[in-house]
Short mmCIF file of C-alpha atoms in Angstrom, two decimals:
data_model
loop_
_atom_site.label_atom_id
_atom_site.label_comp_id
_atom_site.label_asym_id
_atom_site.label_seq_id
_atom_site.Cartn_x
_atom_site.Cartn_y
_atom_site.Cartn_z
CA MET A 1 20.36 24.11 5.37
CA ASN A 2 22.31 21.76 7.44
CA LYS A 3 20.50 18.55 6.73
CA LYS A 4 20.28 15.95 9.43
CA LYS A 5 19.82 12.32 8.14
CA ILE A 6 16.20 11.87 8.08
CA SER A 7 15.05 8.49 9.52
CA ILE A 8 12.84 6.06 7.24
CA ALA A 9 9.99 6.35 9.74
CA VAL A 10 9.84 10.04 9.36
CA ILE A 11 10.13 9.70 5.46
CA LYS A 12 6.96 7.45 5.46
CA ARG A 13 5.06 10.15 7.37
CA LEU A 14 6.11 12.75 4.79
CA PRO A 15 3.47 12.16 2.24
CA ARG A 16 0.85 12.24 4.89
CA TYR A 17 1.98 15.72 6.05
CA TYR A 18 2.10 16.68 2.34
CA ARG A 19 -1.73 15.61 2.10
CA TYR A 20 -2.82 17.38 5.09
CA LEU A 21 -0.93 20.54 4.19
CA TYR A 22 -2.29 20.48 0.89
CA ASP A 23 -6.03 20.25 2.24
CA LEU A 24 -5.22 23.15 4.64
CA LEU A 25 -3.87 25.29 1.92
CA LYS A 26 -6.92 24.51 -0.09
CA LEU A 27 -9.01 25.66 2.78
CA GLY A 28 -7.13 28.95 3.09
CA ILE A 29 -5.65 28.01 6.28
CA THR A 30 -2.19 29.99 6.53
CA ARG A 31 -0.97 28.81 10.02
CA ILE A 32 -1.42 25.94 12.25
CA SER A 33 -0.16 24.91 15.70
CA SER A 34 1.39 21.33 16.08
CA LYS A 35 -1.67 20.85 18.33
CA GLU A 36 -4.14 21.59 15.85
CA LEU A 37 -2.33 19.66 13.20
CA SER A 38 -2.06 16.72 15.72
CA GLU A 39 -5.79 16.72 16.19
CA ARG A 40 -6.31 16.39 12.51
CA MET A 41 -3.88 13.90 11.70
CA ASN A 42 -4.13 11.75 14.75
CA ILE A 43 -0.47 11.94 15.61
CA THR A 44 0.72 13.31 18.83
CA ALA A 45 1.86 17.04 18.96
CA SER A 46 5.31 16.03 20.03
CA GLN A 47 5.65 13.49 17.35
CA ILE A 48 4.86 16.18 14.85
CA ARG A 49 7.30 18.77 16.47
CA GLN A 50 9.96 16.03 16.44
CA ASP A 51 9.25 14.87 12.74
CA LEU A 52 9.37 18.56 11.40
CA ASN A 53 12.29 19.38 13.41
CA CYS A 54 14.25 16.71 11.31
CA PHE A 55 14.44 19.03 8.25
CA GLY A 56 14.66 22.36 9.76
CA GLY A 57 11.59 23.05 11.90
CA PHE A 58 9.62 25.99 10.90
CA GLY A 59 7.38 26.08 14.08
CA GLN A 60 7.57 29.44 16.15
CA GLN A 61 6.45 29.66 19.71
CA GLY A 62 3.08 31.12 19.93
CA TYR A 63 2.71 31.18 16.12
CA GLY A 64 2.89 27.55 14.96
CA TYR A 65 3.75 26.48 11.57
CA ASN A 66 3.38 28.50 8.26
CA VAL A 67 1.31 26.16 6.24
CA GLU A 68 2.52 27.22 2.78
CA SER A 69 6.34 27.32 3.60
CA LEU A 70 5.89 23.97 5.42
CA PHE A 71 4.08 22.60 2.33
CA ASN A 72 6.78 23.74 0.08
CA GLU A 73 9.48 22.30 2.10
CA ILE A 74 7.96 18.97 2.32
CA SER A 75 7.13 19.13 -1.43
CA ASN A 76 10.84 19.88 -1.97
CA ILE A 77 12.05 17.17 0.10
CA LEU A 78 9.77 14.71 -1.46
CA GLY A 79 10.79 15.84 -4.98
CA VAL A 80 7.14 16.46 -5.99
CA ASN A 81 8.16 19.50 -8.20
CA GLU A 82 10.46 17.33 -10.03
CA THR A 83 9.44 14.99 -12.76
CA PHE A 84 10.48 11.34 -12.63
CA HIS A 85 10.09 9.35 -15.82
CA THR A 86 8.52 5.99 -15.10
CA ILE A 87 8.05 2.83 -17.32
CA ILE A 88 5.25 0.23 -16.46
CA VAL A 89 6.34 -3.32 -17.25
CA GLY A 90 3.23 -5.62 -17.39
CA ALA A 91 0.29 -4.01 -19.11
CA GLY A 92 -2.33 -6.32 -17.25
CA HIS A 93 -5.12 -4.98 -15.18
CA MET A 94 -3.06 -3.47 -12.66
CA GLY A 95 -0.48 -2.03 -15.11
CA GLN A 96 -3.37 -0.42 -16.99
CA ALA A 97 -5.04 0.92 -14.04
CA LEU A 98 -1.72 2.60 -12.95
CA ALA A 99 -1.23 4.08 -16.37
CA ASN A 100 -4.54 5.58 -16.19
CA TYR A 101 -4.06 7.00 -12.78
CA GLY A 102 -3.85 10.76 -13.22
CA ASN A 103 -2.94 11.31 -9.58
CA PHE A 104 0.75 10.13 -10.20
CA GLU A 105 1.41 12.44 -12.97
CA LYS A 106 0.12 15.29 -10.71
CA ARG A 107 2.72 14.45 -8.19
CA GLY A 108 5.53 14.37 -10.78
CA PHE A 109 5.44 10.80 -11.99
CA LYS A 110 5.18 10.62 -15.83
CA VAL A 111 4.48 7.38 -17.66
CA VAL A 112 6.79 7.31 -20.60
CA GLY A 113 6.78 3.76 -21.66
CA ILE A 114 4.72 0.73 -21.15
CA PHE A 115 5.87 -2.96 -21.90
CA ASP A 116 4.30 -6.41 -22.15
CA VAL A 117 4.82 -9.63 -23.93
CA ASN A 118 1.06 -10.39 -24.78
CA PRO A 119 0.39 -9.84 -28.39
CA ALA A 120 -3.29 -8.82 -27.54
CA VAL A 121 -1.94 -5.70 -25.76
CA VAL A 122 1.36 -4.95 -27.61
CA GLY A 123 0.70 -2.32 -30.08
CA THR A 124 -2.51 -1.17 -28.31
CA ALA A 125 -2.33 2.50 -26.59
CA ILE A 126 -3.03 2.82 -22.88
CA ASN A 127 -3.85 6.46 -22.04
CA GLY A 128 -2.14 7.54 -25.15
CA ILE A 129 1.02 5.49 -24.85
CA GLU A 130 1.82 2.68 -27.05
CA VAL A 131 2.42 -0.62 -25.40
CA LEU A 132 5.75 -2.06 -26.74
CA HIS A 133 6.85 -5.65 -26.70
CA ILE A 134 9.41 -6.11 -23.76
CA ASP A 135 12.13 -7.08 -26.22
CA LYS A 136 12.22 -3.35 -26.94
CA LEU A 137 13.06 -2.58 -23.22
CA ASP A 138 16.82 -2.37 -23.49
CA GLU A 139 16.77 -0.15 -26.51
CA PHE A 140 13.92 2.14 -25.00
CA ILE A 141 16.09 2.63 -21.78
CA LYS A 142 19.13 3.34 -23.59
CA GLN A 143 17.33 6.07 -25.67
CA ASN A 144 15.19 7.61 -23.01
CA LYS A 145 15.66 8.96 -19.49
CA VAL A 146 13.88 6.33 -17.05
CA ASP A 147 14.03 6.83 -13.26
CA ILE A 148 11.51 4.43 -12.14
CA GLY A 149 10.26 1.05 -13.21
CA ILE A 150 6.82 0.06 -12.20
CA LEU A 151 6.65 -3.85 -11.84
CA THR A 152 3.16 -5.12 -12.47
CA VAL A 153 4.26 -8.53 -14.03
CA PRO A 154 3.51 -11.97 -12.75
CA TYR A 155 4.77 -13.12 -9.41
CA ASP A 156 7.36 -15.61 -10.72
CA GLN A 157 8.68 -13.20 -13.23
CA THR A 158 9.22 -10.26 -10.86
CA PRO A 159 12.83 -10.79 -9.69
CA ALA A 160 14.13 -11.47 -13.27
CA VAL A 161 12.40 -8.30 -14.65
CA ALA A 162 13.63 -6.27 -11.67
CA ASP A 163 17.14 -7.50 -12.18
CA ARG A 164 16.90 -6.61 -15.89
CA LEU A 165 15.74 -3.01 -15.21
CA ALA A 166 18.43 -2.58 -12.68
CA ARG A 167 21.25 -3.61 -14.83
CA LEU A 168 19.87 -1.31 -17.71
CA GLY A 169 20.22 1.43 -15.01
CA VAL A 170 16.81 1.92 -13.76
CA LYS A 171 17.48 3.23 -10.15
CA GLY A 172 14.04 3.19 -8.69
CA LEU A 173 11.61 0.05 -8.65
CA TRP A 174 7.91 0.05 -7.44
CA ASN A 175 6.97 -3.45 -7.04
CA PHE A 176 3.32 -4.80 -6.92
CA SER A 177 4.19 -8.54 -6.65
CA PRO A 178 3.23 -9.84 -3.12
CA MET A 179 7.01 -10.34 -2.29
CA ASP A 180 9.64 -8.09 -0.47
CA LEU A 181 11.83 -7.56 -3.49
CA GLU A 182 15.61 -7.18 -2.92
CA LEU A 183 18.47 -6.77 -5.29
CA GLU A 184 22.10 -6.75 -5.10
CA HIS A 185 22.21 -3.57 -7.16
CA ASP A 186 22.35 0.03 -6.05
CA VAL A 187 18.49 0.62 -6.46
CA VAL A 188 15.78 1.69 -4.28
CA ILE A 189 12.60 -0.33 -4.11
CA GLU A 190 9.21 0.24 -2.79
CA ASN A 191 7.14 -2.84 -2.51
CA VAL A 192 3.28 -2.31 -2.58
CA HIS A 193 1.67 -5.26 -0.48
CA LEU A 194 -2.19 -5.02 -1.49
CA SER A 195 -2.94 -8.47 -0.29
CA ASP A 196 -1.19 -7.61 3.05
CA SER A 197 -3.43 -4.57 3.64
CA LEU A 198 -6.40 -6.66 2.69
CA MET A 199 -5.41 -9.42 5.32
CA VAL A 200 -4.90 -6.70 8.00
CA LEU A 201 -8.41 -5.50 7.27
CA GLY A 202 -9.81 -9.07 7.45
CA TYR A 203 -8.01 -9.53 10.69
CA LYS A 204 -9.52 -6.30 12.17
CA LEU A 205 -12.92 -7.23 11.00
CA ASN A 206 -12.77 -10.49 12.89
CA GLU A 207 -11.29 -8.78 15.92
CA MET A 208 -14.15 -6.15 16.08
CA ARG A 209 -16.78 -8.90 15.57
CA ASN A 210 -15.37 -10.93 18.38
CA ARG A 211 -15.01 -7.98 20.59
CA ASN A 212 -18.81 -7.14 19.85
CA LYS A 213 -19.86 -10.82 20.33
CA SER A 214 -18.29 -10.74 23.86
CA LYS A 215 -20.06 -7.47 24.63
CA ASN A 216 -23.39 -8.96 24.07
CA MET B 1 -5.63 -20.37 23.96
CA ASN B 2 -5.36 -17.54 26.33
CA LYS B 3 -5.21 -14.55 23.90
CA LYS B 4 -3.35 -11.57 24.59
CA LYS B 5 -4.42 -8.23 22.95
CA ILE B 6 -2.13 -8.22 19.91
CA SER B 7 -0.62 -4.61 19.07
CA ILE B 8 -1.44 -3.14 15.52
CA ALA B 9 2.25 -3.20 14.71
CA VAL B 10 2.41 -6.83 15.17
CA ILE B 11 -0.79 -7.32 13.14
CA LYS B 12 0.69 -5.36 10.39
CA ARG B 13 3.65 -7.75 10.21
CA LEU B 14 1.56 -10.88 10.28
CA PRO B 15 0.90 -10.98 6.42
CA ARG B 16 4.73 -10.83 5.95
CA TYR B 17 5.10 -13.78 8.27
CA TYR B 18 2.45 -15.55 6.32
CA ARG B 19 4.19 -14.96 3.12
CA TYR B 20 7.53 -16.13 4.29
CA LEU B 21 6.24 -19.23 5.87
CA TYR B 22 4.21 -20.01 2.84
CA ASP B 23 7.39 -19.86 0.81
CA LEU B 24 9.20 -21.97 3.32
CA LEU B 25 6.50 -24.61 3.07
CA LYS B 26 6.65 -24.63 -0.70
CA LEU B 27 10.39 -25.22 -0.40
CA GLY B 28 9.63 -28.35 1.84
CA ILE B 29 11.34 -26.71 4.86
CA THR B 30 9.54 -28.00 8.15
CA ARG B 31 11.35 -26.05 10.78
CA ILE B 32 13.09 -23.01 11.20
CA SER B 33 15.04 -21.17 13.92
CA SER B 34 14.19 -17.50 14.70
CA LYS B 35 17.75 -16.72 13.58
CA GLU B 36 17.28 -18.10 10.16
CA LEU B 37 13.89 -16.65 9.76
CA SER B 38 15.36 -13.21 11.03
CA GLU B 39 18.04 -13.36 8.20
CA ARG B 40 15.57 -14.32 5.34
CA MET B 41 12.98 -11.60 6.73
CA ASN B 42 15.40 -8.82 7.55
CA ILE B 43 13.81 -8.54 11.05
CA THR B 44 15.87 -9.18 14.21
CA ALA B 45 15.49 -12.54 15.74
CA SER B 46 14.44 -11.05 18.99
CA GLN B 47 11.72 -8.99 17.40
CA ILE B 48 10.48 -12.25 15.66
CA ARG B 49 10.47 -14.32 18.99
CA GLN B 50 8.67 -11.25 20.50
CA ASP B 51 5.99 -11.03 17.69
CA LEU B 52 5.32 -14.78 17.71
CA ASN B 53 5.11 -14.95 21.52
CA CYS B 54 2.15 -12.65 21.31
CA PHE B 55 -0.02 -15.32 20.18
CA GLY B 56 1.32 -18.54 21.78
CA GLY B 57 4.85 -18.93 20.74
CA PHE B 58 5.65 -22.17 19.09
CA GLY B 59 9.40 -21.79 19.19
CA GLN B 60 11.27 -24.68 21.26
CA GLN B 61 14.79 -24.11 22.42
CA GLY B 62 17.19 -26.08 20.08
CA TYR B 63 14.29 -26.86 17.70
CA GLY B 64 13.01 -23.65 16.39
CA TYR B 65 9.54 -23.15 14.93
CA ASN B 66 7.60 -25.88 13.39
CA VAL B 67 6.89 -24.15 9.98
CA GLU B 68 3.35 -25.74 9.33
CA SER B 69 1.84 -25.13 12.62
CA LEU B 70 3.20 -21.64 12.77
CA PHE B 71 1.72 -21.12 9.26
CA ASN B 72 -1.63 -22.50 10.25
CA GLU B 73 -1.65 -20.41 13.27
CA ILE B 74 -1.13 -17.28 11.48
CA SER B 75 -3.47 -18.21 8.63
CA ASN B 76 -6.12 -18.75 11.41
CA ILE B 77 -5.31 -15.50 13.11
CA LEU B 78 -5.47 -13.49 9.79
CA GLY B 79 -8.79 -15.44 8.86
CA VAL B 80 -7.17 -16.46 5.68
CA ASN B 81 -9.39 -19.78 5.80
CA GLU B 82 -12.75 -17.73 5.92
CA THR B 83 -14.54 -16.16 3.27
CA PHE B 84 -14.94 -12.60 3.29
CA HIS B 85 -17.59 -11.21 0.85
CA THR B 86 -16.54 -8.16 -0.87
CA ILE B 87 -18.07 -5.57 -3.17
CA ILE B 88 -16.22 -3.17 -5.27
CA VAL B 89 -17.77 0.52 -5.58
CA GLY B 90 -16.15 2.15 -8.44
CA ALA B 91 -15.71 0.21 -11.58
CA GLY B 92 -13.06 2.52 -13.21
CA HIS B 93 -9.59 1.36 -13.95
CA MET B 94 -8.47 0.59 -10.36
CA GLY B 95 -11.87 -1.21 -9.42
CA GLN B 96 -11.51 -3.39 -12.73
CA ALA B 97 -7.87 -4.24 -11.83
CA LEU B 98 -8.96 -5.30 -8.25
CA ALA B 99 -11.93 -7.34 -9.57
CA ASN B 100 -9.69 -9.04 -11.72
CA TYR B 101 -6.86 -9.85 -9.19
CA GLY B 102 -7.13 -13.63 -8.41
CA ASN B 103 -4.70 -13.54 -5.41
CA PHE B 104 -7.48 -11.76 -3.24
CA GLU B 105 -9.76 -14.76 -3.66
CA LYS B 106 -6.99 -17.20 -2.81
CA ARG B 107 -6.75 -15.26 0.44
CA GLY B 108 -10.48 -15.71 1.04
CA PHE B 109 -11.76 -12.36 -0.38
CA LYS B 110 -14.42 -13.08 -2.77
CA VAL B 111 -15.95 -10.18 -5.00
CA VAL B 112 -19.73 -10.76 -5.02
CA GLY B 113 -20.75 -7.31 -6.30
CA ILE B 114 -19.48 -4.41 -8.30
CA PHE B 115 -21.29 -0.94 -8.65
CA ASP B 116 -20.62 2.17 -10.61
CA VAL B 117 -22.93 5.09 -12.15
CA ASN B 118 -21.18 5.32 -15.45
CA PRO B 119 -23.71 4.08 -18.11
CA ALA B 120 -20.78 2.78 -20.23
CA VAL B 121 -19.82 0.00 -17.50
CA VAL B 122 -23.17 -0.64 -15.79
CA GLY B 123 -24.51 -3.94 -17.39
CA THR B 124 -21.16 -5.09 -18.42
CA ALA B 125 -19.44 -7.86 -16.70
CA ILE B 126 -16.01 -7.68 -15.02
CA ASN B 127 -14.50 -11.04 -14.26
CA GLY B 128 -17.81 -12.74 -14.56
CA ILE B 129 -19.70 -10.24 -12.29
CA GLU B 130 -22.31 -7.86 -13.56
CA VAL B 131 -21.61 -4.22 -12.78
CA LEU B 132 -24.92 -2.76 -11.18
CA HIS B 133 -25.74 0.77 -11.00
CA ILE B 134 -25.10 2.14 -7.55
CA ASP B 135 -28.78 2.89 -7.05
CA LYS B 136 -29.12 -0.87 -6.39
CA LEU B 137 -26.51 -0.76 -3.60
CA ASP B 138 -29.00 -0.63 -0.64
CA GLU B 139 -31.13 -3.65 -2.07
CA PHE B 140 -28.00 -5.70 -2.80
CA ILE B 141 -26.61 -5.33 0.70
CA LYS B 142 -29.86 -6.15 2.31
CA GLN B 143 -30.22 -9.29 0.23
CA ASN B 144 -26.68 -10.53 0.28
CA LYS B 145 -23.88 -10.78 2.94
CA VAL B 146 -21.37 -8.25 2.38
CA ASP B 147 -18.32 -8.08 4.87
CA ILE B 148 -16.13 -5.51 3.05
CA GLY B 149 -16.70 -2.60 0.75
CA ILE B 150 -13.79 -1.62 -1.53
CA LEU B 151 -13.90 1.97 -2.47
CA THR B 152 -12.39 2.99 -5.74
CA VAL B 153 -14.62 5.93 -6.37
CA PRO B 154 -13.40 9.58 -7.13
CA TYR B 155 -11.84 11.30 -4.25
CA ASP B 156 -14.57 13.86 -3.42
CA GLN B 157 -17.17 11.04 -3.34
CA THR B 158 -15.37 8.58 -0.94
CA PRO B 159 -16.55 9.89 2.27
CA ALA B 160 -20.20 9.67 1.34
CA VAL B 161 -19.93 6.42 -0.33
CA ALA B 162 -18.15 5.19 2.73
CA ASP B 163 -20.61 6.64 5.09
CA ARG B 164 -23.51 5.03 2.99
CA LEU B 165 -21.92 1.74 3.17
CA ALA B 166 -21.42 1.82 6.70
CA ARG B 167 -25.06 2.96 7.44
CA LEU B 168 -26.02 -0.19 5.39
CA GLY B 169 -24.07 -2.43 7.84
CA VAL B 170 -20.78 -3.02 6.07
CA LYS B 171 -18.28 -3.39 8.57
CA GLY B 172 -15.01 -3.33 6.69
CA LEU B 173 -13.76 -0.78 4.22
CA TRP B 174 -10.82 -0.70 1.98
CA ASN B 175 -10.33 2.61 0.66
CA PHE B 176 -7.99 3.55 -2.43
CA SER B 177 -8.57 7.38 -2.18
CA PRO B 178 -5.45 9.15 -1.07
CA MET B 179 -7.07 10.24 2.35
CA ASP B 180 -7.18 8.85 5.78
CA LEU B 181 -10.81 7.90 5.87
CA GLU B 182 -12.39 8.03 9.20
CA LEU B 183 -16.01 7.30 10.16
CA GLU B 184 -18.26 7.67 13.22
CA HIS B 185 -19.55 4.27 12.84
CA ASP B 186 -18.15 1.13 14.29
CA VAL B 187 -16.30 0.10 11.10
CA VAL B 188 -12.82 -0.96 10.50
CA ILE B 189 -10.99 0.89 7.66
CA GLU B 190 -7.80 0.13 5.71
CA ASN B 191 -6.47 3.06 3.70
CA VAL B 192 -4.19 2.05 0.69
CA HIS B 193 -1.99 5.14 -0.14
CA LEU B 194 -0.45 4.24 -3.46
CA SER B 195 0.66 8.00 -4.02
CA ASP B 196 2.36 7.96 -0.46
CA SER B 197 4.28 4.87 -1.47
CA LEU B 198 5.36 6.44 -5.06
CA MET B 199 6.40 9.54 -3.21
CA VAL B 200 8.42 7.74 -0.78
CA LEU B 201 10.21 5.97 -3.63
CA GLY B 202 10.80 9.39 -5.21
CA TYR B 203 12.50 10.76 -1.99
CA LYS B 204 14.71 7.61 -1.71
CA LEU B 205 15.68 7.77 -5.40
CA ASN B 206 16.83 11.64 -4.87
CA GLU B 207 18.54 10.66 -1.70
CA MET B 208 20.49 7.79 -3.02
CA ARG B 209 21.56 10.17 -6.13
CA ASN B 210 22.64 12.88 -3.79
CA ARG B 211 24.66 10.24 -1.69
CA ASN B 212 26.33 8.91 -4.75
CA LYS B 213 27.03 12.28 -6.18
CA SER B 214 28.85 13.41 -3.03
CA LYS B 215 30.78 10.34 -3.17
CA ASN B 216 32.18 11.14 -6.46
#
């Protein structure tokens, strides 16, 4: 396939297509028009056609999209059928929650190691995986394939731990500290901003209340 | 202030401005040009001027923005100085992690109740708050101010629990199930898509690897 460079905006929508197509497959729906998909996903049909065109475009005039082949293609692009080995650095509440979240493993993200400094958790097992002291990080990464480091360490320590992982050759970082982590190294980073999402919710709530007040 | 309607794209960037301005304040920086802010935030200066113009625009030619007043204005818009009462429905690993995440309370989001059905957790305390059986949800919401419901229940139960909260008058929902929750009711919803973020990271990682391979 002659691959065009896919823009980051399209990439960010791919998991959403993945989810909707997965649901359609479960419902036994074998084909869907961009119009129907558009109504379900609350995206314009032209946006959908444009997005899906970026990686080949399976839509056929008068037929629509074949749900299964589109789902498979998006799964391949996202690498869902591969296994990414991940380690979690920071076995606090969030680290533990992520270690126990089965959905990630279903998507190909397998937790192979968990690290912390807290003597209360080092040596315990989370979801069957022993928590190792962070002093063992270097050795572990040298001896095991590690694709992604999940950072659930305290805010102040995040840049240093991220830098350490990158120097050890970990190429993907999933950061949970409320900062836009950036590194000099050749790594890819996804920042999860839970507080940002909550603040947007607070804003929308106030805005709705003000709107309702001015109506009355 | 003569408020323009602020677009959702701008709203979504506000927490980011909030974070960067907070850091500037901590560093003792009192004013900043859109150019400097642009370099720090990796947004174009014209985008920054346009965004900040949406709610009054404090920039002055040759002076830039007053960091403190801009920070205060954004805090007010986001409602960070208010208190939102939240309940967590679903005291599994993610619910527990969120209940223990001090950062939310700092931003004005106070957990006032936690609910579950699991007899192993009902009656225990998480971060000082007793987990109540979900049968007590109706009574609790009638007797207490609840602004936001945080949904960390299993996937299949999410729509029903969301609907129940909305019927009880909870106006804001923060959903952690991997679905785009939508309701008929007059509520605002923020969906957190952790798996989507992880899948985007997986994509970027593969893409970087392929790029590096083709270089060699």
